[in-house]
Amino acid sequence: MSKVKDFFGLVPKVVTIDLLVIAIFVKWGWKLKMFRGWLVPFPNLNGSWLGFIYSEWKNPNTGEKPPPIPVMLTVNQSFFHISCMMRTGEMESSSYSEGFLIDPDRQIKNIAYSYTSKPRTSLSDRSIPHDGTAVFKIVEKPKLKLVGRYWTERLTKGEIILEYHAEESLEELPDDFRDHPVTEDENRRQ
């Protein structure tokens, strides 16, 4: 009888230790490279990414595509969730549906998300809020970057190339990324 009692006295301790180990892994451990590939199939994309949008949109006033648009993507990722916020000098886009497509056998390593974009209010005459989708190939070697494409319900599309900038999630664009080429062009013509 004492062996049964000892066993059931040990169960709460074992369960507590197991739950503590799981909690530590879910909070911090999944980010460790030693778990990548065999236990954690997706990379840690947390932080700020800087790059450019190469839009296929044509300016109705000039009939030309804009020059590359400076852009920042911030990624907030945990073991169970990921969210993305993209900012340019004219808009902010936040994701509402996200996911990884990872298939090592087929050499596929992608992240995709759908988003809602909200342009600055002062641009409402030419840029309305809209939804869209972005799909990025995750490149880890030789340098960490995201290379992808986007399309929107406004029938615009293009490519986006981002390089990893910092572990910190910036809340606004760096000074050298604030200017938007379409806004600059409009300001020069006025």
PDB file of C-alpha atoms in Angstrom:
ATOM      1  CA  MET A   1       0.000   0.000   0.000  1.00  0.00           C
ATOM      2  CA  SER A   2       2.832   2.399   0.776  1.00  0.00           C
ATOM      3  CA  LYS A   3       4.255   1.894  -2.776  1.00  0.00           C
ATOM      4  CA  VAL A   4       0.926   2.980  -4.306  1.00  0.00           C
ATOM      5  CA  LYS A   5       0.804   5.968  -1.984  1.00  0.00           C
ATOM      6  CA  ASP A   6       4.410   6.882  -2.894  1.00  0.00           C
ATOM      7  CA  PHE A   7       3.560   6.591  -6.605  1.00  0.00           C
ATOM      8  CA  PHE A   8       0.518   8.864  -6.364  1.00  0.00           C
ATOM      9  CA  GLY A   9       2.487  11.305  -4.222  1.00  0.00           C
ATOM     10  CA  LEU A  10       5.105  11.538  -6.983  1.00  0.00           C
ATOM     11  CA  VAL A  11       2.627  12.178  -9.849  1.00  0.00           C
ATOM     12  CA  PRO A  12       1.922  15.874  -9.003  1.00  0.00           C
ATOM     13  CA  LYS A  13       5.662  16.581  -8.830  1.00  0.00           C
ATOM     14  CA  VAL A  14       6.357  14.940 -12.206  1.00  0.00           C
ATOM     15  CA  VAL A  15       3.407  16.712 -13.862  1.00  0.00           C
ATOM     16  CA  THR A  16       4.528  20.056 -12.408  1.00  0.00           C
ATOM     17  CA  ILE A  17       8.084  19.574 -13.688  1.00  0.00           C
ATOM     18  CA  ASP A  18       6.797  18.511 -17.138  1.00  0.00           C
ATOM     19  CA  LEU A  19       4.510  21.539 -17.364  1.00  0.00           C
ATOM     20  CA  LEU A  20       7.333  23.840 -16.299  1.00  0.00           C
ATOM     21  CA  VAL A  21       9.663  22.401 -18.967  1.00  0.00           C
ATOM     22  CA  ILE A  22       6.931  22.769 -21.619  1.00  0.00           C
ATOM     23  CA  ALA A  23       6.219  26.368 -20.543  1.00  0.00           C
ATOM     24  CA  ILE A  24       9.923  27.288 -20.754  1.00  0.00           C
ATOM     25  CA  PHE A  25      10.206  25.664 -24.193  1.00  0.00           C
ATOM     26  CA  VAL A  26       7.086  27.426 -25.537  1.00  0.00           C
ATOM     27  CA  LYS A  27       8.228  30.811 -24.178  1.00  0.00           C
ATOM     28  CA  TRP A  28      11.967  30.758 -24.991  1.00  0.00           C
ATOM     29  CA  GLY A  29      13.335  27.330 -25.890  1.00  0.00           C
ATOM     30  CA  TRP A  30      11.794  27.061 -29.357  1.00  0.00           C
ATOM     31  CA  LYS A  31      14.061  29.941 -30.493  1.00  0.00           C
ATOM     32  CA  LEU A  32      17.244  27.949 -29.847  1.00  0.00           C
ATOM     33  CA  LYS A  33      18.962  26.690 -33.002  1.00  0.00           C
ATOM     34  CA  MET A  34      19.509  23.245 -31.470  1.00  0.00           C
ATOM     35  CA  PHE A  35      15.755  22.550 -31.830  1.00  0.00           C
ATOM     36  CA  ARG A  36      15.489  23.785 -35.445  1.00  0.00           C
ATOM     37  CA  GLY A  37      14.578  21.221 -38.050  1.00  0.00           C
ATOM     38  CA  TRP A  38      13.752  18.246 -35.858  1.00  0.00           C
ATOM     39  CA  LEU A  39      11.501  19.767 -33.174  1.00  0.00           C
ATOM     40  CA  VAL A  40      10.758  23.263 -34.474  1.00  0.00           C
ATOM     41  CA  PRO A  41      10.125  23.253 -38.231  1.00  0.00           C
ATOM     42  CA  PHE A  42       9.976  27.031 -38.704  1.00  0.00           C
ATOM     43  CA  PRO A  43      12.628  29.755 -38.257  1.00  0.00           C
ATOM     44  CA  ASN A  44      12.491  32.548 -35.710  1.00  0.00           C
ATOM     45  CA  LEU A  45      11.527  35.652 -37.724  1.00  0.00           C
ATOM     46  CA  ASN A  46      11.000  37.993 -34.743  1.00  0.00           C
ATOM     47  CA  GLY A  47      12.193  41.541 -35.246  1.00  0.00           C
ATOM     48  CA  SER A  48      12.358  44.272 -37.857  1.00  0.00           C
ATOM     49  CA  TRP A  49      13.000  43.767 -41.547  1.00  0.00           C
ATOM     50  CA  LEU A  50      13.878  46.563 -44.008  1.00  0.00           C
ATOM     51  CA  GLY A  51      13.697  46.584 -47.768  1.00  0.00           C
ATOM     52  CA  PHE A  52      11.739  47.706 -50.798  1.00  0.00           C
ATOM     53  CA  ILE A  53       8.433  47.123 -52.557  1.00  0.00           C
ATOM     54  CA  TYR A  54       8.676  46.905 -56.345  1.00  0.00           C
ATOM     55  CA  SER A  55       5.113  47.726 -57.331  1.00  0.00           C
ATOM     56  CA  GLU A  56       3.487  47.010 -60.698  1.00  0.00           C
ATOM     57  CA  TRP A  57       1.015  49.859 -60.006  1.00  0.00           C
ATOM     58  CA  LYS A  58       1.074  52.636 -62.589  1.00  0.00           C
ATOM     59  CA  ASN A  59       0.567  56.212 -61.527  1.00  0.00           C
ATOM     60  CA  PRO A  60      -2.542  57.475 -63.385  1.00  0.00           C
ATOM     61  CA  ASN A  61      -0.957  60.951 -63.712  1.00  0.00           C
ATOM     62  CA  THR A  62       2.292  59.768 -65.320  1.00  0.00           C
ATOM     63  CA  GLY A  63       1.548  56.234 -66.527  1.00  0.00           C
ATOM     64  CA  GLU A  64       4.786  55.091 -64.880  1.00  0.00           C
ATOM     65  CA  LYS A  65       5.565  52.601 -62.127  1.00  0.00           C
ATOM     66  CA  PRO A  66       6.911  54.191 -58.945  1.00  0.00           C
ATOM     67  CA  PRO A  67      10.556  53.783 -57.954  1.00  0.00           C
ATOM     68  CA  PRO A  68      11.208  51.165 -55.245  1.00  0.00           C
ATOM     69  CA  ILE A  69       9.189  51.983 -52.124  1.00  0.00           C
ATOM     70  CA  PRO A  70      11.064  51.791 -48.787  1.00  0.00           C
ATOM     71  CA  VAL A  71       9.268  49.412 -46.411  1.00  0.00           C
ATOM     72  CA  MET A  72       9.630  47.921 -42.951  1.00  0.00           C
ATOM     73  CA  LEU A  73       8.096  44.668 -41.747  1.00  0.00           C
ATOM     74  CA  THR A  74       7.921  43.860 -38.047  1.00  0.00           C
ATOM     75  CA  VAL A  75       7.271  40.283 -37.013  1.00  0.00           C
ATOM     76  CA  ASN A  76       5.973  39.251 -33.598  1.00  0.00           C
ATOM     77  CA  GLN A  77       6.301  35.482 -33.297  1.00  0.00           C
ATOM     78  CA  SER A  78       5.802  32.923 -30.574  1.00  0.00           C
ATOM     79  CA  PHE A  79       5.759  29.135 -30.771  1.00  0.00           C
ATOM     80  CA  PHE A  80       2.010  29.129 -31.500  1.00  0.00           C
ATOM     81  CA  HIS A  81       1.380  32.455 -33.251  1.00  0.00           C
ATOM     82  CA  ILE A  82       2.876  34.951 -35.689  1.00  0.00           C
ATOM     83  CA  SER A  83       1.729  38.453 -36.652  1.00  0.00           C
ATOM     84  CA  CYS A  84       3.127  40.862 -39.222  1.00  0.00           C
ATOM     85  CA  MET A  85       2.946  44.671 -39.494  1.00  0.00           C
ATOM     86  CA  MET A  86       4.208  46.367 -42.655  1.00  0.00           C
ATOM     87  CA  ARG A  87       4.820  50.119 -42.849  1.00  0.00           C
ATOM     88  CA  THR A  88       5.725  52.540 -45.610  1.00  0.00           C
ATOM     89  CA  GLY A  89       5.664  56.343 -45.614  1.00  0.00           C
ATOM     90  CA  GLU A  90       2.021  56.135 -46.747  1.00  0.00           C
ATOM     91  CA  MET A  91       0.399  53.167 -44.998  1.00  0.00           C
ATOM     92  CA  GLU A  92       0.329  50.502 -42.302  1.00  0.00           C
ATOM     93  CA  SER A  93      -0.771  46.942 -42.981  1.00  0.00           C
ATOM     94  CA  SER A  94      -1.507  44.411 -40.260  1.00  0.00           C
ATOM     95  CA  SER A  95      -1.917  40.693 -40.776  1.00  0.00           C
ATOM     96  CA  TYR A  96      -5.054  38.801 -39.773  1.00  0.00           C
ATOM     97  CA  SER A  97      -4.308  35.307 -41.096  1.00  0.00           C
ATOM     98  CA  GLU A  98      -0.769  33.908 -41.090  1.00  0.00           C
ATOM     99  CA  GLY A  99       1.009  30.636 -41.626  1.00  0.00           C
ATOM    100  CA  PHE A 100       4.159  28.803 -42.617  1.00  0.00           C
ATOM    101  CA  LEU A 101       4.551  26.380 -45.492  1.00  0.00           C
ATOM    102  CA  ILE A 102       7.638  24.354 -44.619  1.00  0.00           C
ATOM    103  CA  ASP A 103       8.526  21.221 -46.577  1.00  0.00           C
ATOM    104  CA  PRO A 104      12.229  20.346 -46.371  1.00  0.00           C
ATOM    105  CA  ASP A 105      11.850  17.446 -48.826  1.00  0.00           C
ATOM    106  CA  ARG A 106      10.584  19.848 -51.502  1.00  0.00           C
ATOM    107  CA  GLN A 107      12.962  22.652 -50.391  1.00  0.00           C
ATOM    108  CA  ILE A 108      10.044  24.933 -49.572  1.00  0.00           C
ATOM    109  CA  LYS A 109      10.296  27.437 -46.739  1.00  0.00           C
ATOM    110  CA  ASN A 110       7.588  30.111 -46.985  1.00  0.00           C
ATOM    111  CA  ILE A 111       5.513  32.391 -44.810  1.00  0.00           C
ATOM    112  CA  ALA A 112       2.219  33.754 -46.098  1.00  0.00           C
ATOM    113  CA  TYR A 113      -0.271  36.166 -44.599  1.00  0.00           C
ATOM    114  CA  SER A 114      -3.373  38.128 -45.491  1.00  0.00           C
ATOM    115  CA  TYR A 115      -3.562  41.702 -44.307  1.00  0.00           C
ATOM    116  CA  THR A 116      -5.616  44.870 -44.051  1.00  0.00           C
ATOM    117  CA  SER A 117      -3.876  48.021 -45.255  1.00  0.00           C
ATOM    118  CA  LYS A 118      -4.785  51.453 -43.944  1.00  0.00           C
ATOM    119  CA  PRO A 119      -3.262  54.374 -45.862  1.00  0.00           C
ATOM    120  CA  ARG A 120      -2.778  57.754 -44.190  1.00  0.00           C
ATOM    121  CA  THR A 121      -6.041  59.687 -44.087  1.00  0.00           C
ATOM    122  CA  SER A 122      -4.532  62.542 -46.127  1.00  0.00           C
ATOM    123  CA  LEU A 123      -4.173  60.125 -49.065  1.00  0.00           C
ATOM    124  CA  SER A 124      -7.787  58.921 -49.151  1.00  0.00           C
ATOM    125  CA  ASP A 125      -8.399  60.548 -52.558  1.00  0.00           C
ATOM    126  CA  ARG A 126      -5.970  58.123 -54.258  1.00  0.00           C
ATOM    127  CA  SER A 127      -5.408  55.295 -51.777  1.00  0.00           C
ATOM    128  CA  ILE A 128      -8.276  53.533 -50.016  1.00  0.00           C
ATOM    129  CA  PRO A 129      -8.097  50.902 -47.264  1.00  0.00           C
ATOM    130  CA  HIS A 130      -7.858  47.425 -48.763  1.00  0.00           C
ATOM    131  CA  ASP A 131      -6.988  43.798 -48.099  1.00  0.00           C
ATOM    132  CA  GLY A 132      -4.234  41.776 -49.691  1.00  0.00           C
ATOM    133  CA  THR A 133      -1.958  38.780 -49.363  1.00  0.00           C
ATOM    134  CA  ALA A 134       1.831  38.459 -49.194  1.00  0.00           C
ATOM    135  CA  VAL A 135       3.873  35.288 -49.677  1.00  0.00           C
ATOM    136  CA  PHE A 136       7.575  35.265 -48.812  1.00  0.00           C
ATOM    137  CA  LYS A 137      10.318  32.737 -49.428  1.00  0.00           C
ATOM    138  CA  ILE A 138      12.463  32.565 -46.288  1.00  0.00           C
ATOM    139  CA  VAL A 139      16.162  32.742 -47.186  1.00  0.00           C
ATOM    140  CA  GLU A 140      18.510  31.910 -44.308  1.00  0.00           C
ATOM    141  CA  LYS A 141      21.833  31.443 -46.117  1.00  0.00           C
ATOM    142  CA  PRO A 142      24.013  33.262 -46.881  1.00  0.00           C
ATOM    143  CA  LYS A 143      22.048  36.165 -45.360  1.00  0.00           C
ATOM    144  CA  LEU A 144      18.668  36.213 -43.610  1.00  0.00           C
ATOM    145  CA  LYS A 145      16.043  37.774 -45.902  1.00  0.00           C
ATOM    146  CA  LEU A 146      12.470  37.472 -47.136  1.00  0.00           C
ATOM    147  CA  VAL A 147      11.781  37.540 -50.866  1.00  0.00           C
ATOM    148  CA  GLY A 148       8.207  37.536 -52.028  1.00  0.00           C
ATOM    149  CA  ARG A 149       5.229  38.936 -53.796  1.00  0.00           C
ATOM    150  CA  TYR A 150       1.934  40.555 -52.895  1.00  0.00           C
ATOM    151  CA  TRP A 151      -1.408  41.212 -54.508  1.00  0.00           C
ATOM    152  CA  THR A 152      -4.418  43.213 -53.365  1.00  0.00           C
ATOM    153  CA  GLU A 153      -8.140  43.506 -53.914  1.00  0.00           C
ATOM    154  CA  ARG A 154      -7.362  46.819 -55.691  1.00  0.00           C
ATOM    155  CA  LEU A 155      -5.774  44.656 -58.403  1.00  0.00           C
ATOM    156  CA  THR A 156      -2.274  45.868 -57.578  1.00  0.00           C
ATOM    157  CA  LYS A 157       0.668  43.519 -57.217  1.00  0.00           C
ATOM    158  CA  GLY A 158       4.412  43.491 -56.953  1.00  0.00           C
ATOM    159  CA  GLU A 159       7.505  42.090 -55.310  1.00  0.00           C
ATOM    160  CA  ILE A 160       8.957  42.741 -51.871  1.00  0.00           C
ATOM    161  CA  ILE A 161      12.556  42.104 -50.812  1.00  0.00           C
ATOM    162  CA  LEU A 162      13.442  42.473 -47.126  1.00  0.00           C
ATOM    163  CA  GLU A 163      16.634  41.954 -45.136  1.00  0.00           C
ATOM    164  CA  TYR A 164      16.743  41.271 -41.427  1.00  0.00           C
ATOM    165  CA  HIS A 165      17.500  44.526 -39.605  1.00  0.00           C
ATOM    166  CA  ALA A 166      17.169  44.063 -35.839  1.00  0.00           C
ATOM    167  CA  GLU A 167      15.806  41.771 -33.150  1.00  0.00           C
ATOM    168  CA  GLU A 168      13.864  44.742 -31.793  1.00  0.00           C
ATOM    169  CA  SER A 169      10.415  45.379 -33.306  1.00  0.00           C
ATOM    170  CA  LEU A 170      10.528  49.032 -34.333  1.00  0.00           C
ATOM    171  CA  GLU A 171       7.275  50.970 -34.045  1.00  0.00           C
ATOM    172  CA  GLU A 172       7.964  53.490 -36.774  1.00  0.00           C
ATOM    173  CA  LEU A 173      10.062  53.676 -39.888  1.00  0.00           C
ATOM    174  CA  PRO A 174      13.731  54.646 -39.553  1.00  0.00           C
ATOM    175  CA  ASP A 175      14.369  58.213 -40.753  1.00  0.00           C
ATOM    176  CA  ASP A 176      15.952  57.113 -44.030  1.00  0.00           C
ATOM    177  CA  PHE A 177      12.889  54.953 -44.817  1.00  0.00           C
ATOM    178  CA  ARG A 178      10.139  57.529 -44.198  1.00  0.00           C
ATOM    179  CA  ASP A 179       9.936  59.058 -47.672  1.00  0.00           C
ATOM    180  CA  HIS A 180       7.560  57.436 -50.137  1.00  0.00           C
ATOM    181  CA  PRO A 181       8.439  58.049 -53.829  1.00  0.00           C
ATOM    182  CA  VAL A 182       4.823  58.672 -54.917  1.00  0.00           C
ATOM    183  CA  THR A 183       4.256  61.238 -52.143  1.00  0.00           C
ATOM    184  CA  GLU A 184       7.604  62.894 -52.925  1.00  0.00           C
ATOM    185  CA  ASP A 185       6.680  63.103 -56.614  1.00  0.00           C
ATOM    186  CA  GLU A 186       3.294  64.666 -55.803  1.00  0.00           C
ATOM    187  CA  ASN A 187       4.935  67.186 -53.439  1.00  0.00           C
ATOM    188  CA  ARG A 188       7.441  68.227 -56.133  1.00  0.00           C
ATOM    189  CA  ARG A 189       4.651  68.855 -58.659  1.00  0.00           C
ATOM    190  CA  GLN A 190       2.731  71.125 -56.283  1.00  0.00           C
TER     191      GLN A 190
END
